[in-house]
Each structure stands twice: as C-alpha cells, then as structure tokens.
CSV table of C-alpha atoms and ligand atoms in Angstrom, one decimal:
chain,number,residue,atom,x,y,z
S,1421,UNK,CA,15.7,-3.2,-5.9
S,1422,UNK,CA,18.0,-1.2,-8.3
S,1423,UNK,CA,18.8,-3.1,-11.1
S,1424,UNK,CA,21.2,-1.9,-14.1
S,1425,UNK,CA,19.7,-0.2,-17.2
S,1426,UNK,CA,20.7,-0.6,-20.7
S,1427,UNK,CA,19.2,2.7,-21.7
S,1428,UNK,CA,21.6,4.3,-19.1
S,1429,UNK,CA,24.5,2.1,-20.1
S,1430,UNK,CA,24.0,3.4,-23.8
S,1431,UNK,CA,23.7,6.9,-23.2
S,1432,UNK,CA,26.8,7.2,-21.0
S,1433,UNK,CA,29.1,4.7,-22.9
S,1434,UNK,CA,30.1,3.7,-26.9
S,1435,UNK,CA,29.0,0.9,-27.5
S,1436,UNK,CA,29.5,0.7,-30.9
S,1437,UNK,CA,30.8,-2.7,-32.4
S,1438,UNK,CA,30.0,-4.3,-29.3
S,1439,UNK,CA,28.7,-7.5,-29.2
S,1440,UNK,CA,25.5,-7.6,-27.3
S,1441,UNK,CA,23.6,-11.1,-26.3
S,1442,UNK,CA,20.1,-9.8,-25.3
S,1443,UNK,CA,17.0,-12.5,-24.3
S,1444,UNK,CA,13.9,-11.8,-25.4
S,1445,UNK,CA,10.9,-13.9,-25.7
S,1446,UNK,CA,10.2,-14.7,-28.7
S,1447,UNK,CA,8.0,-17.8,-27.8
S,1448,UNK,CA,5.5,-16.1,-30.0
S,1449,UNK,CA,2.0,-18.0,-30.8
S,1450,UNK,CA,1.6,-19.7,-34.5
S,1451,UNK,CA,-1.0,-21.2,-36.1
S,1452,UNK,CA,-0.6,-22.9,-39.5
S,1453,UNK,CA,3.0,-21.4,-39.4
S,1454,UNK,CA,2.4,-18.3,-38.9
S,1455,UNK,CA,2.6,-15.6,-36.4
S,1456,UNK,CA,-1.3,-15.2,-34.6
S,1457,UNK,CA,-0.2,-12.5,-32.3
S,1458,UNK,CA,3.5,-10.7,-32.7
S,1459,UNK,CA,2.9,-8.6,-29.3
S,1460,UNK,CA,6.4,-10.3,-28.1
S,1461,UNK,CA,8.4,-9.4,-31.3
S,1462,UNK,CA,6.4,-5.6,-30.8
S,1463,UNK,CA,7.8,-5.7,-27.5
S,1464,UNK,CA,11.7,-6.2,-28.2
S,1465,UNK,CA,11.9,-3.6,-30.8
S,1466,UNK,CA,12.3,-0.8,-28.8
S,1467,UNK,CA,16.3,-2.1,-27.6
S,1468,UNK,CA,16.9,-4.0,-30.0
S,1469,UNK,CA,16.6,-0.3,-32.3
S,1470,UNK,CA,18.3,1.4,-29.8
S,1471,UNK,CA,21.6,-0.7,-29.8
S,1472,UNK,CA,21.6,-1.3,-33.8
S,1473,UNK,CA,21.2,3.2,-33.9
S,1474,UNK,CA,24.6,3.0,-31.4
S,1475,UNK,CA,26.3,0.7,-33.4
S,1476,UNK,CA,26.0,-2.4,-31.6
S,1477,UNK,CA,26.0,-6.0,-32.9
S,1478,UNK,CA,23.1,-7.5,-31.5
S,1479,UNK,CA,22.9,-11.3,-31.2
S,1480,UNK,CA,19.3,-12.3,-29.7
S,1481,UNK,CA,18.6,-15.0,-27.5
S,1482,UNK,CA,15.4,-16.8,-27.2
S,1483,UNK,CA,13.6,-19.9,-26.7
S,1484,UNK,CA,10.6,-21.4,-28.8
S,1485,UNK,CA,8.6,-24.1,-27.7
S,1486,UNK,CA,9.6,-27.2,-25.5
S,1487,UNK,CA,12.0,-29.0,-27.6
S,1488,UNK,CA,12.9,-30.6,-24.0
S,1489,UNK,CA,16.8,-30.3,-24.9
S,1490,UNK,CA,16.6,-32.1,-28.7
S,1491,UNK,CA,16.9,-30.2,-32.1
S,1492,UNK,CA,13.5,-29.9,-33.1
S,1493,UNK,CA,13.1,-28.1,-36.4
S,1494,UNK,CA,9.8,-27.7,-36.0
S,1495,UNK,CA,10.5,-25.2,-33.3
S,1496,UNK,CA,13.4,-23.1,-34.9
S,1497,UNK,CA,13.6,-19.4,-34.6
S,1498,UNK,CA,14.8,-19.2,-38.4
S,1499,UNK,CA,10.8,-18.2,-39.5
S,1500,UNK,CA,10.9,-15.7,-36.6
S,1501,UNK,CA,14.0,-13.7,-38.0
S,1502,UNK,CA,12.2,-13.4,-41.0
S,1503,UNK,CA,9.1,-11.8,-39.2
S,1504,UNK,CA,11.0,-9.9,-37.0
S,1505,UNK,CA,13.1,-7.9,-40.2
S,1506,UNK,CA,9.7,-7.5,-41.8
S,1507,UNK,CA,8.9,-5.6,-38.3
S,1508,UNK,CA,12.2,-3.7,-37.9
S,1509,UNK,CA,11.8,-2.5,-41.5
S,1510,UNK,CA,16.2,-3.9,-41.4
S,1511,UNK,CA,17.6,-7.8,-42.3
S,1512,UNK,CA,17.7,-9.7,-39.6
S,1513,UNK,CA,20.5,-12.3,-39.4
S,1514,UNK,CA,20.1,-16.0,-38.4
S,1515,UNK,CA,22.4,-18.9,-36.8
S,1516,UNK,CA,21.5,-22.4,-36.7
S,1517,UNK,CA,23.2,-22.7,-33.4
S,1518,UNK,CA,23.2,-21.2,-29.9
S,1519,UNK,CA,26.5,-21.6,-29.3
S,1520,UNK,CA,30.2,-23.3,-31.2
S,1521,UNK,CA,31.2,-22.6,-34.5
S,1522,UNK,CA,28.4,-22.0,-36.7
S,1523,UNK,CA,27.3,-18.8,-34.0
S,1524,UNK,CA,30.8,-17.6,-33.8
S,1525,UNK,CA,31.7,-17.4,-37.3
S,1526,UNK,CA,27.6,-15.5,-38.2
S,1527,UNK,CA,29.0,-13.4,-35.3
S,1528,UNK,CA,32.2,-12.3,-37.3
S,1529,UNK,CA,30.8,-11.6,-40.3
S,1530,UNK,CA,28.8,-8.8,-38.4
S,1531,UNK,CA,28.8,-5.6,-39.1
S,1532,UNK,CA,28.4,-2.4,-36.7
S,1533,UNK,CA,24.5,-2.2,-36.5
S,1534,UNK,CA,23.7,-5.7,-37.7
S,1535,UNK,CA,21.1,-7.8,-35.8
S,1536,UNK,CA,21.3,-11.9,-35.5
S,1537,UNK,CA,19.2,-14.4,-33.8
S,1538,UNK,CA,20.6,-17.7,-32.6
S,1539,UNK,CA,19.1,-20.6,-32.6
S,1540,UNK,CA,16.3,-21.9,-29.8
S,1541,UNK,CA,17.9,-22.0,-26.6
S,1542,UNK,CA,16.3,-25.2,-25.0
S,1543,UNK,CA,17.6,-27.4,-28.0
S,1544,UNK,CA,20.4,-27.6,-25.5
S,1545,UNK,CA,19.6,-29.5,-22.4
S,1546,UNK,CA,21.5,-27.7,-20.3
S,1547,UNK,CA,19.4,-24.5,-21.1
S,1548,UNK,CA,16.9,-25.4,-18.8
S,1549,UNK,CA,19.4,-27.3,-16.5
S,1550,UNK,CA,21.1,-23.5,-15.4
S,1551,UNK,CA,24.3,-25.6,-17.0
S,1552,UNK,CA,27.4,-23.7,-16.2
S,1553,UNK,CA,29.5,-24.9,-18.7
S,1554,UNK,CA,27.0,-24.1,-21.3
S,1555,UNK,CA,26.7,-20.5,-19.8
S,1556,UNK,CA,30.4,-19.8,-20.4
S,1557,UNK,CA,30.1,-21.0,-24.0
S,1558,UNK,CA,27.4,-18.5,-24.7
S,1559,UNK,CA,29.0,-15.8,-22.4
S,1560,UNK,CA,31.8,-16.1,-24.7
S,1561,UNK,CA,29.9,-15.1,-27.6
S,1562,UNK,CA,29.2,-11.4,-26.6
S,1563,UNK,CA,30.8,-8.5,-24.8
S,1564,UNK,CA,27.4,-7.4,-22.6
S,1565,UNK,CA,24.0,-9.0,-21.9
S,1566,UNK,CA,20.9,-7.6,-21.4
S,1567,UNK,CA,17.5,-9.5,-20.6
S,1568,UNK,CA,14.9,-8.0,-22.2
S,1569,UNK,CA,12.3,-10.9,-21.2
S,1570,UNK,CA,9.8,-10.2,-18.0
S,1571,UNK,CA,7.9,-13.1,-19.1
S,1572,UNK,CA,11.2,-15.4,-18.4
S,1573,UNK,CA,12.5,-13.9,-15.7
S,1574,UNK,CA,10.8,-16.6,-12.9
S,1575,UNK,CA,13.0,-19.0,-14.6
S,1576,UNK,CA,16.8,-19.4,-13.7
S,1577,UNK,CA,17.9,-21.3,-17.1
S,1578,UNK,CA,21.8,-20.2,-19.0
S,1579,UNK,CA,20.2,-17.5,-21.2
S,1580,UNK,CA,18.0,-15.5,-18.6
S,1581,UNK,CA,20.1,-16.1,-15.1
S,1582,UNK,CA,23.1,-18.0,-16.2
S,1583,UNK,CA,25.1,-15.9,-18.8
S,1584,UNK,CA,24.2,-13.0,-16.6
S,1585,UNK,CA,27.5,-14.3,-14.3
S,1586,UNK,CA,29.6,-13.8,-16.8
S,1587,UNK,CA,28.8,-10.6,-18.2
S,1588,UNK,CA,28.1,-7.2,-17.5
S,1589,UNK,CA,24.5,-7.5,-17.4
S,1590,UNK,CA,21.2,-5.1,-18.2
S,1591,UNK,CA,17.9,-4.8,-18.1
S,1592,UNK,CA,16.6,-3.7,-21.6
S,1593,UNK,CA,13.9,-1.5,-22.3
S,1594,UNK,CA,10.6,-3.3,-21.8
S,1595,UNK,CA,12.2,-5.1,-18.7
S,1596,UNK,CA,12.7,-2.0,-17.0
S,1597,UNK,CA,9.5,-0.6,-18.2
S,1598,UNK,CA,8.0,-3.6,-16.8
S,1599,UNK,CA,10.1,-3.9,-13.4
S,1600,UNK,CA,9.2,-0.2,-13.0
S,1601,UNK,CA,5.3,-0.3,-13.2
S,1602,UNK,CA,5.3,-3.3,-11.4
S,1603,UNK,CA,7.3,-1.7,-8.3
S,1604,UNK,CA,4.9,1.5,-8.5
S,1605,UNK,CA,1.8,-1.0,-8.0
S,1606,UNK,CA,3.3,-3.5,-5.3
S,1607,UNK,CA,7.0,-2.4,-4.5
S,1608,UNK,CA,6.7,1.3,-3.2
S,1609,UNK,CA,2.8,2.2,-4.1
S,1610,UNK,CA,0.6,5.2,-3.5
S,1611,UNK,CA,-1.9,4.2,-0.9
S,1612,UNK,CA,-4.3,3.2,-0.2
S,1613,UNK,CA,-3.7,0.1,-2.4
S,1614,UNK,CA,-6.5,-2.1,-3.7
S,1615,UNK,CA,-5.6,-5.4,-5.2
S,1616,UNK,CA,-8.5,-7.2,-6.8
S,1617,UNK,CA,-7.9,-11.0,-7.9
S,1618,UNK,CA,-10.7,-13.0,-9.2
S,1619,UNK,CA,-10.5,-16.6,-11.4
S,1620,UNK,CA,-11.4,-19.8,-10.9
S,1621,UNK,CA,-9.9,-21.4,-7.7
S,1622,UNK,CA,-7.7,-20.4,-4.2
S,1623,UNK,CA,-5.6,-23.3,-4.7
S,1624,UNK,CA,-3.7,-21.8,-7.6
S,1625,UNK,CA,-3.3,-18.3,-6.2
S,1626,UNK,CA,-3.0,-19.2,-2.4
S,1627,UNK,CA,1.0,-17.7,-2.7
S,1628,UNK,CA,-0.6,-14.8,-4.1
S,1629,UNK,CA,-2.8,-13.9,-1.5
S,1630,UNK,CA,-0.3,-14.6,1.3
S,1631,UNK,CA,1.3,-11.9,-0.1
S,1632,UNK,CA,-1.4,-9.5,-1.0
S,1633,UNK,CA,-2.5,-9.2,2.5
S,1634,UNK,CA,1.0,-8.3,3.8
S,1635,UNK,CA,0.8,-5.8,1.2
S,1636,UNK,CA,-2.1,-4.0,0.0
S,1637,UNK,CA,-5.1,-2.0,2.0
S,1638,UNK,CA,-8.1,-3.7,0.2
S,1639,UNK,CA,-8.4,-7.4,-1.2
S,1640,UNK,CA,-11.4,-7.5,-3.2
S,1641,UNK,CA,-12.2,-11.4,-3.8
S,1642,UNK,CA,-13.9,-12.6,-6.8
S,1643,UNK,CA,-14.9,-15.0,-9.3
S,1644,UNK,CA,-15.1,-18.7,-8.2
S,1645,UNK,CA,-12.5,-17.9,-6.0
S,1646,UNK,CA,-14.8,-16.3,-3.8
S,1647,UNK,CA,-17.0,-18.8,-3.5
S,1648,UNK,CA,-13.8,-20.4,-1.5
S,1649,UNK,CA,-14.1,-17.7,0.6
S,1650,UNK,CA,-18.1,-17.5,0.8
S,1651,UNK,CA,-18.1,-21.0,2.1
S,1652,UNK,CA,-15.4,-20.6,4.4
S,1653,UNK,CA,-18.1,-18.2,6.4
S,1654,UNK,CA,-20.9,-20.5,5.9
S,1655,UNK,CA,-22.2,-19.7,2.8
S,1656,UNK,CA,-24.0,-22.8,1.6
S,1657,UNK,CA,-22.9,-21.6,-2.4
S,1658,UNK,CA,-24.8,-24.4,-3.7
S,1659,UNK,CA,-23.3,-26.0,-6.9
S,1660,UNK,CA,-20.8,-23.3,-7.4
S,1661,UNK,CA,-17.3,-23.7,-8.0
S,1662,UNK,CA,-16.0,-23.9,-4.7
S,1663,UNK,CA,-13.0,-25.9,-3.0
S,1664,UNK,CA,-14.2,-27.5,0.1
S,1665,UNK,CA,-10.5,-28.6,1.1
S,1666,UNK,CA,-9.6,-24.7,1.4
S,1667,UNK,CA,-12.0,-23.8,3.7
S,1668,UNK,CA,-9.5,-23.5,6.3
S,1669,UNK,CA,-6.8,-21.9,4.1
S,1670,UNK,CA,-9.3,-19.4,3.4
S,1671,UNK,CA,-10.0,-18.6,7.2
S,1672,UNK,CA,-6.0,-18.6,7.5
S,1673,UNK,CA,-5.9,-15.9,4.8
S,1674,UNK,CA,-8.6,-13.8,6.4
S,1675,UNK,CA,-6.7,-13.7,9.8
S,1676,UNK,CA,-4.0,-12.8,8.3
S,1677,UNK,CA,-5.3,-9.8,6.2
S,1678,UNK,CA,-7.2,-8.9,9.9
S,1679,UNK,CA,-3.6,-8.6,11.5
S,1680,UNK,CA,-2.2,-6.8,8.8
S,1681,UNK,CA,-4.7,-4.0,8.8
S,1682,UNK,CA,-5.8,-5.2,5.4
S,1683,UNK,CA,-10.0,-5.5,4.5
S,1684,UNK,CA,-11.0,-8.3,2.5
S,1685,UNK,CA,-13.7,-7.5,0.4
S,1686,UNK,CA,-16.4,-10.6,-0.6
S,1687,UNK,CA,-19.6,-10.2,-3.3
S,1688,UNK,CA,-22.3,-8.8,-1.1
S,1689,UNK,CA,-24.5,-9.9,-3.7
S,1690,UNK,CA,-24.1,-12.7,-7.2
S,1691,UNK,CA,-25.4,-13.8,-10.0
S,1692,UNK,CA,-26.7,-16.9,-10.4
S,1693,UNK,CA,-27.8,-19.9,-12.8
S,1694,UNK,CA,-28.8,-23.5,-12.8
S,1695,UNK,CA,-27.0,-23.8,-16.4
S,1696,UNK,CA,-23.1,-23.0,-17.1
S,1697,UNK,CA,-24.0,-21.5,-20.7
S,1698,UNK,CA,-24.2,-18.5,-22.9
S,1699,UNK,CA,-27.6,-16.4,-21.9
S,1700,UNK,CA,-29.3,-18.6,-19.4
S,1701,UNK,CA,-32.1,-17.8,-17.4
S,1702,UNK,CA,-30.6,-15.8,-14.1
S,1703,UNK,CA,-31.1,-14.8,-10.9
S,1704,UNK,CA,-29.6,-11.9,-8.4
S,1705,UNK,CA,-29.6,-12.2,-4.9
S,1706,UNK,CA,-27.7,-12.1,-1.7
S,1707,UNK,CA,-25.3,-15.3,-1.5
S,1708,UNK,CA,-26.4,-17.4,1.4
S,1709,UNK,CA,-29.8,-17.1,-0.5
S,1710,UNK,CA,-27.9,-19.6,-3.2
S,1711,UNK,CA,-30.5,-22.4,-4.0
S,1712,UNK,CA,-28.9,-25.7,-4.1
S,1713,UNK,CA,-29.1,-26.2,-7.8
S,1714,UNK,CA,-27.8,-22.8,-8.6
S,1715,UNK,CA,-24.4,-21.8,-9.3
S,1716,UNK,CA,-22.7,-18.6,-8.7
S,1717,UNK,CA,-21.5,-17.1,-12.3
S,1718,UNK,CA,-20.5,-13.9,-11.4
S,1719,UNK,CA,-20.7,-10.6,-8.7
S,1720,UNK,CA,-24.1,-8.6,-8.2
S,1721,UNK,CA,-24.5,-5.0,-8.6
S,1722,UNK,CA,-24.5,-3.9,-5.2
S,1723,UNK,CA,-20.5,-5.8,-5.4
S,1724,UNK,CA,-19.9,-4.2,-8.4
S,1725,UNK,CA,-21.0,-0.4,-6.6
S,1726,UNK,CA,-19.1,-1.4,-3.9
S,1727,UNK,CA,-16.0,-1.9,-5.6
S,1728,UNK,CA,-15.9,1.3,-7.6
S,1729,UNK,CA,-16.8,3.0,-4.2
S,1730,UNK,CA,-13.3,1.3,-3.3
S,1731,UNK,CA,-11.5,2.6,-6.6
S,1732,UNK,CA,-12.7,6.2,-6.1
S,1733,UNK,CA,-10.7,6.0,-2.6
S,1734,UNK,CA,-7.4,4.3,-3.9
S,1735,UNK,CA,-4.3,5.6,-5.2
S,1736,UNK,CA,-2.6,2.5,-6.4
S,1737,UNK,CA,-5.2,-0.7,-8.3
S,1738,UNK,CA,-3.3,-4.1,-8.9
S,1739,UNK,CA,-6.1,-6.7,-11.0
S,1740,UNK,CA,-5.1,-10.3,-11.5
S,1741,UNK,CA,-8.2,-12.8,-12.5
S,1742,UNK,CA,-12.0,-12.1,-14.0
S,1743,UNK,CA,-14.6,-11.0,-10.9
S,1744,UNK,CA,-16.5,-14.0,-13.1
S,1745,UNK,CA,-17.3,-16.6,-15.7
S,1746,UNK,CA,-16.7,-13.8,-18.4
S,1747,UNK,CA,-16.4,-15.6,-21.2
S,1748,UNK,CA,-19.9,-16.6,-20.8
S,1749,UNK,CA,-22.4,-13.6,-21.5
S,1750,UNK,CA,-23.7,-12.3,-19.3
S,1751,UNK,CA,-21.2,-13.4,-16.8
S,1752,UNK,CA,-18.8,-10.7,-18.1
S,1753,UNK,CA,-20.9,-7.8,-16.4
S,1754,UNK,CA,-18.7,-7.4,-13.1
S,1755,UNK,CA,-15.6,-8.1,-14.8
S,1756,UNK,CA,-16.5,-5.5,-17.4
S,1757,UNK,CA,-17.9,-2.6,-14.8
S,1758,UNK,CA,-14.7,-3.0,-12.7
S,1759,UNK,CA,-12.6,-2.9,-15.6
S,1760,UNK,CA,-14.1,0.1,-17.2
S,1761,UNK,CA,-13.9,1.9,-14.1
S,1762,UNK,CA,-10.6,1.4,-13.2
S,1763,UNK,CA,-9.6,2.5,-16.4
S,1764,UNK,CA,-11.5,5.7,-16.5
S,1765,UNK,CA,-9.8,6.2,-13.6
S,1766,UNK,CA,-5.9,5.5,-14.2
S,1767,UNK,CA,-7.0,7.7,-17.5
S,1768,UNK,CA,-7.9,10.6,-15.3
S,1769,UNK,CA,-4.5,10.4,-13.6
S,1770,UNK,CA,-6.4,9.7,-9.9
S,1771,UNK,CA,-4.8,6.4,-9.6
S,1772,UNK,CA,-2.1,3.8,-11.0
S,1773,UNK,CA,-4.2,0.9,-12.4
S,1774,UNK,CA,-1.6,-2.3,-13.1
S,1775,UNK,CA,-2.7,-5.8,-14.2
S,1776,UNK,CA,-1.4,-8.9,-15.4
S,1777,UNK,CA,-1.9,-12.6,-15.9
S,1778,UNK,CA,-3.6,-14.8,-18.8
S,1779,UNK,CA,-7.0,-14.3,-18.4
S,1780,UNK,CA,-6.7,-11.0,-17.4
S,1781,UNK,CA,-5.6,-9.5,-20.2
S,1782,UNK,CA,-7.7,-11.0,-22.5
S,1783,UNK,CA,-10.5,-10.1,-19.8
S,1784,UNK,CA,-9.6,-6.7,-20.0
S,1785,UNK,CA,-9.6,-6.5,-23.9
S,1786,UNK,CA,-12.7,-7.8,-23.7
S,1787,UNK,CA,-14.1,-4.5,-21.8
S,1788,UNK,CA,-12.1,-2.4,-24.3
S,1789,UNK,CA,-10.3,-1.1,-20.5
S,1790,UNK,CA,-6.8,-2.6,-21.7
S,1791,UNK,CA,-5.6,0.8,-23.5
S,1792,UNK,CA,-7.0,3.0,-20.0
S,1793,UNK,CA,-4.4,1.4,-17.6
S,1794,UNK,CA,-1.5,2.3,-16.6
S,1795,UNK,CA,0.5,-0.7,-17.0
S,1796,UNK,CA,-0.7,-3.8,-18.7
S,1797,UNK,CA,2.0,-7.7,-18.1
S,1798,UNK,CA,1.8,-9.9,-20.6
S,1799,UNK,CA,4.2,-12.2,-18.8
S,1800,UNK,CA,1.5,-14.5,-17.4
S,1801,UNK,CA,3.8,-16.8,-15.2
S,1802,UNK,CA,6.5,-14.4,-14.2
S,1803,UNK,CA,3.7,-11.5,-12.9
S,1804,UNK,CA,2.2,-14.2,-10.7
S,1805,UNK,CA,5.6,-14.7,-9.2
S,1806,UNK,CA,6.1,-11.4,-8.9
S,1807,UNK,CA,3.0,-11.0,-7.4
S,1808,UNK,CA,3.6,-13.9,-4.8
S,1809,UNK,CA,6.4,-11.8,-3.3
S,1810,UNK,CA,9.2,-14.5,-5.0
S,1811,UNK,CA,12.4,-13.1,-6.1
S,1812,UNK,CA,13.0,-13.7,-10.0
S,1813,UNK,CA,16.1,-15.4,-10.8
S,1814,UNK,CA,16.6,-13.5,-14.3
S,1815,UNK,CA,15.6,-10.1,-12.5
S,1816,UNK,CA,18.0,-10.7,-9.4
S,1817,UNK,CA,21.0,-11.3,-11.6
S,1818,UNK,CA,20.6,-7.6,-13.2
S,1819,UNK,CA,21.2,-6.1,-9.6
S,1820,UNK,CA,23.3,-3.3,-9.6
S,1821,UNK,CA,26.4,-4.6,-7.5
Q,125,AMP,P1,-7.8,-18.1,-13.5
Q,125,AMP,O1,-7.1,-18.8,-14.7
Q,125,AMP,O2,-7.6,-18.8,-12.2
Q,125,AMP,O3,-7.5,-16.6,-13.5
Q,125,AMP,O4,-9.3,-18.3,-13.8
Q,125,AMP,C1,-10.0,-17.7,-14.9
Q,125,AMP,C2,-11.2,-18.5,-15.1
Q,125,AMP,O5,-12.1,-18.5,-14.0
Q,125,AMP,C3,-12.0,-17.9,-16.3
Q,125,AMP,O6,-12.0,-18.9,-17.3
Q,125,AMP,C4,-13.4,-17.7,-15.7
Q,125,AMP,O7,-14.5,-18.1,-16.6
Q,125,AMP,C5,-13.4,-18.6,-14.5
Q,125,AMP,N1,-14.4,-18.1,-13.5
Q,125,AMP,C6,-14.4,-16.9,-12.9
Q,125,AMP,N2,-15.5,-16.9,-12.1
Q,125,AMP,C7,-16.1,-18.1,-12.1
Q,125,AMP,C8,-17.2,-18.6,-11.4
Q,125,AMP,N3,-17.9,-17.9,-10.6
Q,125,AMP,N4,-17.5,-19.9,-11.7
Q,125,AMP,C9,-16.8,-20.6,-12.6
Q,125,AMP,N5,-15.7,-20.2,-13.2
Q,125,AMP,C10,-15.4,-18.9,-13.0
C-alpha cells in the first residue's frame, strides 16, 4: 500500500509557518511520576526536528492513560512537555486543551519553529468514539496532519483516523520507518519466509496464524503454544500449558498451512519440569515421552538445531512470542539460541530479521539480539494486527489518493 510521506512532503514543499497536528504516542510508562522508559518520546524526535528545522509550527497530539472521556489531571501531558524539551534540547509549549479556545489562542502565539503539545486526547469522549464533530474542531486547528504513532494505528479514534479526513495527511518518520520494515517482512518479502511465534496460548494468536500460513514458507510453533499443537497430534503433554478446547482449531490451522504449501514446524524435543520455578530439577526428552506430572517449559536442543538449520535457509525472519517460559531460568535457553542466531544473521546481511510484540521485545533484550535485527515494533497491539492481516484504520487513512 503506498501511503503519503512527510519526509517527501517537506523536501518538495515550504512548509514554513504551517501549522502541523502530528499524533504521536506519548502514552509513555511512569513510576512515582516519572518517566521509567522514554523510548516513545525517543521515537517522535526525529519529525518533530525535522518540521521545527523547516519552520513549521508543530502542535502534538497524544493520548495518556484511560481517562475514559473525563478530565483527569492525573493523566495530563503537561509533565510530558517538560520531558520532551529536556530531550529536544528546545521549549516545548503546552495547552490545557485539545481543542476551543485555550488551544487556539497557545496556537497563535506561535512562532515559526515552535513546538506545542495539547492536552490528552481521550479527556474528550468522543476521542475514542471516532466523533466527527470533534474531528472537525481539531482539524481546524492545523493546516496538515501527520501520524507519527504505529502503536495507535489499530485504532480508528478523531486524532489517529478521524482528523485524517479533513486534512492533508502523512505518515511521519517512524511510521514510515515502521510501515516499511513491516512490509519487507510480511508485505513483499524475500523468500523463503520463516515466521516463528511462540507465547503462552493459541487462543490469543489464532488471527495470527490464519494469516501466517497464507503467508509465510515455515511456521515454527513454540512455547505453550505448542503444546496446543503437540496435543492436537496426540501428544499426551502431561501438565503443560495446553488448551484442550483448540485441539481442533489447531488441526484447522495445520490443514491450512498443508494447502498453502506452508511447513509447520513443532519442538522435536522439550524441556521439562515437575516445578514452574527458577532452577528446578529438569529433564530433556522427546515430547510424547512427557510424564504426567511434568510440564513442558521450553524447546530441546535438537528444536533449537533445527530451527537455525531453518534460519540459515531463509531470506526474510518474522518473531512474535518467547519459544518458552523465559523469564524463568533456564527456560530462556531456546528463546535465547533462536534469538542470537537470527541476529547474527540479519547482522551479516543474509536475511531481514523483524520482530514485535510485548514479550518479545523484552525477550529479545534479554538475549542481548535486540540491537542485531533488522527491525525491532514496539507497538505491541497494532503489530499483532498487522500481523493478523487486518487493515489499520490510522494507516489506511494515510493512503496516497
Ligand atoms: P504471549 O504474551 O502470548 O506472547 O506469552 C508470553 C508468555 O508465555 C511468557 O510469559 C512466557 O513465560 C510464557 N510461556 C512461553 N512458553 C511457555 C510454556 N511452555 N509454559 C508456560 N508458559 C510459557
């Protein structure tokens, strides 16, 4: 899909003294009132210091929180300005309202260059409500938009999808950097394509695999997930995590990775324990040799062999989900391997390695792999969308017309 790029916009047009809304997502983390991890404010500064350099006036546009459409002052953006400036090195501006009279006059007293954020979207109702009404009022405030917020995009609220009707409307930087990585892994990839999705059960990611197997070459299946899956072929995985009521949605997903020419890969061997905690007493063997008390923790060696046999071969790697219980040592082991090898090899240059989703990035991190891949979404929700094949409100509205 060809979407419209502020990047382009700027270099072809003056856009100096233009007023330009731009969402990001500043729905940072906090703890004891401040800041625990700025990687969202880190991500916006790359637009928001290339329209400032043009000359723009740029007005961000964010929510915080779930104020569930009341003012909540507890959840204003007013401590975030402050952070942001120290970040941007340049005063950051601040309006106690998203839209009226208190946003228009902070907007006039602009200057070319100035930057602003307005107050949390969703203390409006209609924020989250796609209100039109509301949309025009905040449409009115600016000349262009730009969404500059992956990690919102699955929503269709006023400031991602809504204002976008009214305006001429751009991706920013980190949204195309995002929408481009993300197209290279699943859109138009280099094949073969192997997409390995691990975590705890099928019934959150049974979307997700529908798609995958339309889509990718290999479908390597792990962490209690597989278990699912193990069962499904009459694994008896003792007292695993494992969803009895999916059996058959499992056998549904496997026929339809066999008519789409795509192999599903299953641990050929795990690792197992009678105890979920840190440094039990373990055992490795072949799955259907699962003793009733046991539970399967993670993928063996021989899986983990197998796998990087896998990633030698492929051209294009897309990772959602830990291959086990990683945050309990020595769970991590398969997770870990996998990780470091598929970063070794998107570091070589032999393949595109993409991943996303909660766990995963922290899983990542914790294998030190996060820095080796090519592309790394922190947008949680919106990636798994993605990944599900679903269209993304705010990223359909940035279509080039
Ligand atoms: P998800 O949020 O669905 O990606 O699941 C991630 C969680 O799955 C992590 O907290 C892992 O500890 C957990 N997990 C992965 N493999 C297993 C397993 N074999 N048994 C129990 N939990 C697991």
């Amino acid at each position: 899909m060809a979407y419209n790029k502020i990047e382009e916009y700027v270099g072809n047009n003056d856009v100096s003294g233009k007023k330009i809304l731009v969402r990001v997502d500043f729905n940072v983390p906090m703890q004891n009132g401040q800041i625990s991890d700025d990687t969202r404010l880190r991500a916006a500064l790359p637009t928001i210091e290339l329209l400032s350099k043009k000359g723009a006036k740029t007005i961000l546009l964010s929510h915080f929180g779930r104020p569930k459409g009341k003012v909540e002052p507890s959840m204003s953006l007013e401590p975030i300005a402050h952070a942001l400036a120290k970040l941007l090195g340049k005063n950051v501006g601040f309006a106690a309202d998203l839209k009226g009279e208190i946003a228009k006059s902070a907007i006039d007293k602009m200057q070319n260059g100035d930057i602003i954020i307005l107050e949390n979207s969703r203390f409006y109702a209609g924020e989250e409500k796609n209100d039109a009404e509301l949309a025009k009022e905040v449409a009115a405030l600016g000349d262009i938009y730009v969404n500059d917020a992956f990690s919102a995009a699955h929503r269709a609220h006023v400031t991602t999808e809504g204002v976008a009707q009214f305006l001429p409307s751009f991706a920013g930087l980190s949204m195309a950097r995002e929408l481009d990585h993300l197209n290279q892994a699943l859109g138009t990839p280099i094949r073969p394509v192997l997409a390995i999705v691990g975590g705890a059960k099928v019934s959150s990611k049974i979307d997700l695999l529908e798609n995958l197997v339309t889509k990718v070459d290999y479908l390597a299946i792990g962490g209690g997930m597989a278990n699912t899956f193990l069962a499904a072929d009459g694994v008896d995985v003792g007292k695993s995590l494992c969803e009895k009521d999916l059996l058959d949605k499992a056998n549904e997903i496997k026929a339809a990775a066999d008519k789409a020419g795509c192999k599903i890969l299953l641990p050929v061997d795990v690792v197992n324990s009678k105890e979920f905690a840190p440094n039990p007493p373990t055992r490795t063997c072949k799955p259907n040799e699962t003793a009733a008390d046991e539970m399967i923790l993670d993928a063996g060696p021989q899986t983990i062999a197998n796998l990087a046999a896998i990633m030698e071969q492929a051209k294009t790697i897309i990772w959602n989900g830990p291959l086990g219980a990683f945050e309990t040592p020595p769970f991590d082991i398969a997770t870990v391997e996998a990780a470091k090898t598929a970063g070794a090899l998107a570091k070589a240059g032999r393949l595109v390695a993409v991943a996303g989703g909660g766990d995963t990035v922290s899983a990542l991190n914790h294998a030190g792999a996060s820095s080796d891949f090519t592309f790394i979404s922190t947008a949680g929700g919106a990636f798994l969308e993605w990944m599900e094949g679903k269209e993304l409100p705010g990223v359909k509205a940035l279509e080039a017309k």
